[in-house]
CSV table of C-alpha atoms in Angstrom, one decimal:
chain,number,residue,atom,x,y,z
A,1,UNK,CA,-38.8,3.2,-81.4
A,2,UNK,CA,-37.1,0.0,-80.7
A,3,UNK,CA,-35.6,-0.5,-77.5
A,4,UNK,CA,-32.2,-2.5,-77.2
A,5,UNK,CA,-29.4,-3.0,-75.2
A,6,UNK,CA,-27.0,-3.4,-78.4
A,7,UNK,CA,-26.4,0.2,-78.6
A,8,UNK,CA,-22.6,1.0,-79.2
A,9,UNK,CA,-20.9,3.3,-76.2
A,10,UNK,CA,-21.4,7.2,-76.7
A,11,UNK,CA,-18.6,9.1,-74.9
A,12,UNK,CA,-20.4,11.8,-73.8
A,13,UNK,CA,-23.0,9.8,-71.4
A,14,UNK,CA,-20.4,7.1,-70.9
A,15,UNK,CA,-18.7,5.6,-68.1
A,16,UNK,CA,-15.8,3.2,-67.4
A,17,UNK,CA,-16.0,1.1,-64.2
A,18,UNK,CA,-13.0,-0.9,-62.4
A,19,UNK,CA,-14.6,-3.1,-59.7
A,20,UNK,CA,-12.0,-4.4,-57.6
A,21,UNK,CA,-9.0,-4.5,-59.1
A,22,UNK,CA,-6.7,-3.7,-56.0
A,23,UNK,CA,-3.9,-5.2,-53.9
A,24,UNK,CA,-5.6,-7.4,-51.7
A,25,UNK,CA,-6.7,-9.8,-54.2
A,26,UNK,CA,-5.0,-9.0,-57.3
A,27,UNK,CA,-1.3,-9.4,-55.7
A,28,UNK,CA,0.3,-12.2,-54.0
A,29,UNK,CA,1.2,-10.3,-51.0
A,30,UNK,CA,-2.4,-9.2,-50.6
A,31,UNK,CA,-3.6,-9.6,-47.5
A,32,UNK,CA,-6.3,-12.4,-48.8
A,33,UNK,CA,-3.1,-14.6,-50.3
A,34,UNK,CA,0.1,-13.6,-48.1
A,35,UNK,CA,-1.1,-16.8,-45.7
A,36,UNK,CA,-1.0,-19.3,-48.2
A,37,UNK,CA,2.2,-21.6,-48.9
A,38,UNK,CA,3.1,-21.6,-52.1
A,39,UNK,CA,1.7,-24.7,-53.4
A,40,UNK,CA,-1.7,-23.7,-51.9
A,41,UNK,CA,-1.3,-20.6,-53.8
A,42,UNK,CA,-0.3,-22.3,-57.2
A,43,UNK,CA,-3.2,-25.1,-56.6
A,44,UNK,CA,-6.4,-22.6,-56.0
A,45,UNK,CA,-5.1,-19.7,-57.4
A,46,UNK,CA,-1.8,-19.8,-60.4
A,47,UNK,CA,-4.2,-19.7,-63.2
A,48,UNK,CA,-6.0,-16.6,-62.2
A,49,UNK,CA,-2.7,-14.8,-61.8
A,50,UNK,CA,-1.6,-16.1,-65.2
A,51,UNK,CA,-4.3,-14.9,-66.7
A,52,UNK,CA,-4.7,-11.5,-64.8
A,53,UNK,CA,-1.4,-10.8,-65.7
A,54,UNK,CA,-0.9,-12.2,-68.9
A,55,UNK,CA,-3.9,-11.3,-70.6
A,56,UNK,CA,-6.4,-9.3,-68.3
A,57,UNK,CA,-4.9,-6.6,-67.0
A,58,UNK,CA,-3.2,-5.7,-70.3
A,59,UNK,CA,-6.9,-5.6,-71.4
A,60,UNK,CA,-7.9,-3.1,-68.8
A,61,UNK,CA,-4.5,-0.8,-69.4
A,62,UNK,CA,-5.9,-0.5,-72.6
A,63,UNK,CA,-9.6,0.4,-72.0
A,64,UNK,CA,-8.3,2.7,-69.2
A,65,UNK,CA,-6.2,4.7,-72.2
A,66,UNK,CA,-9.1,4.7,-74.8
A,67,UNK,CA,-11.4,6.1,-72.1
A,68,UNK,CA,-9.3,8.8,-71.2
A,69,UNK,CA,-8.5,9.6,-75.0
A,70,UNK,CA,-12.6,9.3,-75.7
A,71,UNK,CA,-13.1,11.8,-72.7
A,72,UNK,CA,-15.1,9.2,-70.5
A,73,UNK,CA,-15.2,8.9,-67.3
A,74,UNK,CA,-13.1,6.7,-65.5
A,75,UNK,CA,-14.1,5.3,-61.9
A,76,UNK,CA,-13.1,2.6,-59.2
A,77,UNK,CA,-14.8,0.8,-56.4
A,78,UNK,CA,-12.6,-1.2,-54.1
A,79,UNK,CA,-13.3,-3.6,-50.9
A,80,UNK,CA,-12.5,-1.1,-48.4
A,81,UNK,CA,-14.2,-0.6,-45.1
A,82,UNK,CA,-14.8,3.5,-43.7
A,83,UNK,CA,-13.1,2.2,-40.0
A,84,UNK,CA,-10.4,0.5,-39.2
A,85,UNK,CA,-12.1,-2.5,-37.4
A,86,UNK,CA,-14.7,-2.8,-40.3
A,87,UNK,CA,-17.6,-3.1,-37.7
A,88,UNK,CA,-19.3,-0.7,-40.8
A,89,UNK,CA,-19.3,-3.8,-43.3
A,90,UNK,CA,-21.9,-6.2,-44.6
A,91,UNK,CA,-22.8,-9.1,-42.7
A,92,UNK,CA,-21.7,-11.4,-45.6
A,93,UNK,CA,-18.3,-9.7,-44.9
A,94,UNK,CA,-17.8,-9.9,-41.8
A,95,UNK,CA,-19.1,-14.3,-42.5
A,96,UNK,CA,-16.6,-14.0,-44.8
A,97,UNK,CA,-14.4,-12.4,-42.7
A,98,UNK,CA,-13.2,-9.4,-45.3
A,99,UNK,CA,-12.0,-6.7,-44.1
A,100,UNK,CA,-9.7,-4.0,-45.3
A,101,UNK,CA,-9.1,-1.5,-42.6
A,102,UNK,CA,-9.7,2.2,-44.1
A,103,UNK,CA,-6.5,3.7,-46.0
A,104,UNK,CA,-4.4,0.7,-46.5
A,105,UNK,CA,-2.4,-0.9,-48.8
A,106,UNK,CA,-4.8,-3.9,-49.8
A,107,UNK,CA,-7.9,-1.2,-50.5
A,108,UNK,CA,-5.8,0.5,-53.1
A,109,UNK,CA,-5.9,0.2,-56.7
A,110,UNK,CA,-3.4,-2.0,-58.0
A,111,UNK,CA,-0.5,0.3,-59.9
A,112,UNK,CA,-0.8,-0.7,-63.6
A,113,UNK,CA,-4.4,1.2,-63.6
A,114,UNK,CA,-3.6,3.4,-61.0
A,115,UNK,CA,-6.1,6.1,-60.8
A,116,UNK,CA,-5.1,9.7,-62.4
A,117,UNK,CA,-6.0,13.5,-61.1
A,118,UNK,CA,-9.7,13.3,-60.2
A,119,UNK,CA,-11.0,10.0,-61.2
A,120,UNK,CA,-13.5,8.8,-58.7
A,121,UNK,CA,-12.5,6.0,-56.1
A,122,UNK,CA,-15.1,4.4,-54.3
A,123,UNK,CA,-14.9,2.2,-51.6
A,124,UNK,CA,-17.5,-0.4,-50.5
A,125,UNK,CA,-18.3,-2.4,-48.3
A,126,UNK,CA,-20.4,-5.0,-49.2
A,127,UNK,CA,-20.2,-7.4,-53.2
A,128,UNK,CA,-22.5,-4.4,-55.1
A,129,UNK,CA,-21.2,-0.8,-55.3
A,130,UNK,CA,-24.8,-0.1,-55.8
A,131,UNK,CA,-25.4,-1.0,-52.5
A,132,UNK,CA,-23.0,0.5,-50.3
A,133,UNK,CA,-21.6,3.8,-52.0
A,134,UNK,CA,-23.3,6.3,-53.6
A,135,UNK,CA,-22.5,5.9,-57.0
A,136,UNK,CA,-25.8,5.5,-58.9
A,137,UNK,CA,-25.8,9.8,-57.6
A,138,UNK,CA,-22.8,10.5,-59.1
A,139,UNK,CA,-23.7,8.5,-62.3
A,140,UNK,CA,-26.6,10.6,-62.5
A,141,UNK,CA,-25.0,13.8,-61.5
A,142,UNK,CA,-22.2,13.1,-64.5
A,143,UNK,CA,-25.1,12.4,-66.7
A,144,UNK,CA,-24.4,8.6,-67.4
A,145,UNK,CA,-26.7,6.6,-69.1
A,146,UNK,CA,-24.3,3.5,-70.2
A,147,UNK,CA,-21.9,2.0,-67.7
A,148,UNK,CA,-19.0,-0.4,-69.0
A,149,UNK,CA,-17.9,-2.9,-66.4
A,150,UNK,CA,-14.8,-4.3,-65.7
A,151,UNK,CA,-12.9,-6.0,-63.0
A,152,UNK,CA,-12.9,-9.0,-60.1
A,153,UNK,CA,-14.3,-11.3,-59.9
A,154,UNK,CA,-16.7,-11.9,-62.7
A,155,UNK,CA,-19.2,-13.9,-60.7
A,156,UNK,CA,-19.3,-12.0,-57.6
A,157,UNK,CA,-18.8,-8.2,-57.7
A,158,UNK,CA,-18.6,-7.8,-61.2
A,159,UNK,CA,-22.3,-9.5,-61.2
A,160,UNK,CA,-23.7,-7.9,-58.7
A,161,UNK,CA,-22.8,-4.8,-59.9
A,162,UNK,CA,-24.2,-5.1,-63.4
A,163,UNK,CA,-27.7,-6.8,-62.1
A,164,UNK,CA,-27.9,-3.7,-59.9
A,165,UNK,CA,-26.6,-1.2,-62.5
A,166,UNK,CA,-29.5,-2.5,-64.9
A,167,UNK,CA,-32.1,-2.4,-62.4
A,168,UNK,CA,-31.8,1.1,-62.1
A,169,UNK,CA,-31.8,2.2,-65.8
A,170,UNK,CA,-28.3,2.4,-66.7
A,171,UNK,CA,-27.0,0.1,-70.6
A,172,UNK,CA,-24.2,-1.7,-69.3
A,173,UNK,CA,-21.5,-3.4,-71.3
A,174,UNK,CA,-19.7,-6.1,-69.8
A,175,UNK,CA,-16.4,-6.2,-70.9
A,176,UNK,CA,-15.9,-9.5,-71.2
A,177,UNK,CA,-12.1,-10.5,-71.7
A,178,UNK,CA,-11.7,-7.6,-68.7
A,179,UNK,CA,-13.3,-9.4,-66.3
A,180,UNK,CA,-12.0,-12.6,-64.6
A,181,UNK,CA,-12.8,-14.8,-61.7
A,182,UNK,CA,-10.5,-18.1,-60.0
A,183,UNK,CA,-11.3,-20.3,-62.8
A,184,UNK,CA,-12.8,-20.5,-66.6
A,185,UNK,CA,-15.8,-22.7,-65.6
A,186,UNK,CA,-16.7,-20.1,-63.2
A,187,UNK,CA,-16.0,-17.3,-66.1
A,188,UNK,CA,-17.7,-18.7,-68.6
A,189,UNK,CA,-20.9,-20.0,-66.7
A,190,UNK,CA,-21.2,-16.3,-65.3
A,191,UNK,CA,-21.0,-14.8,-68.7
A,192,UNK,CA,-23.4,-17.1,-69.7
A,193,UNK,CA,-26.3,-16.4,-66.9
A,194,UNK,CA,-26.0,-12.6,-66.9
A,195,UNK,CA,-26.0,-11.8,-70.3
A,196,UNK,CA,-29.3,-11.8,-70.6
A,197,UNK,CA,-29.3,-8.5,-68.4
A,198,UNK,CA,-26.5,-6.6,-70.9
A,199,UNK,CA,-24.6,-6.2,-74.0
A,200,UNK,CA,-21.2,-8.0,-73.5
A,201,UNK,CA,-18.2,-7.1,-76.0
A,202,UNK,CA,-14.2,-8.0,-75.9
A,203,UNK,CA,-12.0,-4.9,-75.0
A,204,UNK,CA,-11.2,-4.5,-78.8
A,205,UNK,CA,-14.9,-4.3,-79.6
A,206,UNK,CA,-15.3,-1.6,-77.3
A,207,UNK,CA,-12.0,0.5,-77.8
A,208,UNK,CA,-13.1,0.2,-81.5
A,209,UNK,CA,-16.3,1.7,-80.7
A,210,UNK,CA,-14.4,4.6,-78.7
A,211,UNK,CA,-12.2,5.3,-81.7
A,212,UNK,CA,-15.0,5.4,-84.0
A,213,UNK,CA,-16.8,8.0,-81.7
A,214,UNK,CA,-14.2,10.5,-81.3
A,215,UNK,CA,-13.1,10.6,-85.3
């Protein structure tokens, strides 16, 4: 038997994951952006927003649906501290000085890929949601064996999360046009250094794959 990572997604022991894809950094009146003037916001930050909106987010709306139509599971891990004062947070957060106070606005999904009935929010507290939720349990417990990855930002959560997620035996597929960070340089040298930990496909390679699996 040849092992591989190239192994197309199988519905039944497949995941979707959203990694932080909520207000507080995915709108301009999140809490990490309301501060800035508007040129500040345009200089560090307008061709992120152009491309979350233009391209990337349509990207995940569409994963999102072919999920749900395969019968996968859909979940979501957002920046989101269990207090109000965050004293439960990493030490890189509080350094960094994140912190989303449990239950508010900026910890919430963003509305275009708003969650539905029971799919599974998690929130976490430090750049891995291996780290600081439970999830690798509930993986288990939903009998997951290949995780497909997409969110913010590509070479922070989104990386941690797949070095962690292949650490402890799950395939991951890195969606690759569903993932972004503040700039292509950054993108594309991320892409570049984790790929040798998982398979990486566009979001039409992967709905493809879905289709195919459920005809």
């Amino acid at each position: 038997m040849t092992l591989t990572r190239d192994l197309p997604l199988t519905p039944a022991q497949s995941a979707l994951l959203f990694i932080d894809v909520q207000n507080f950094s995915a709108r301009r009146e999140g809490r990490q952006l309301d501060a800035l003037s508007p040129e500040d916001f345009e200089t560090r930050y307008g061709w992120f927003f152009e491309e979350l909106q233009a391209r990337v987010i349509p990207n995940m709306q569409a994963l999102q649906a072919a999920a749900r139509q395969a019968g996968v599971e859909v979940l979501y891990t957002t920046i989101e501290s269990l207090t109000l004062d965050g004293r439960d947070r990493s030490l890189d957060f509080k350094i960094t000085g994140f912190n989303i106070p449990k239950g508010s606005w900026d910890g919430k999904v963003i509305e275009e890929i708003a969650p539905q009935g029971d799919e599974i929010v998690l929130p976490k507290s430090s750049s891995s949601v291996f780290v600081s939720t439970h999830i690798d349990y509930l993986l288990r417990n939903l009998g997951v064996r290949q995780l497909a990855i997409s969110g913010l930002l590509t070479d922070q959560c989104v990386e941690s999360a797949i070095r962690d997620a292949c650490d402890l035996g799950y395939l991951v597929t890195q969606v690759t046009d569903a993932c972004l960070t503040h700039t292509q340089e950054r993108h594309d040298n991320s892409l570049s250094a984790i790929k040798g930990y998982c398979r990486q496909a566009t979001t039409r390679e992967v709905i493809a794959e879905l289709s195919a699996a459920a005809e």
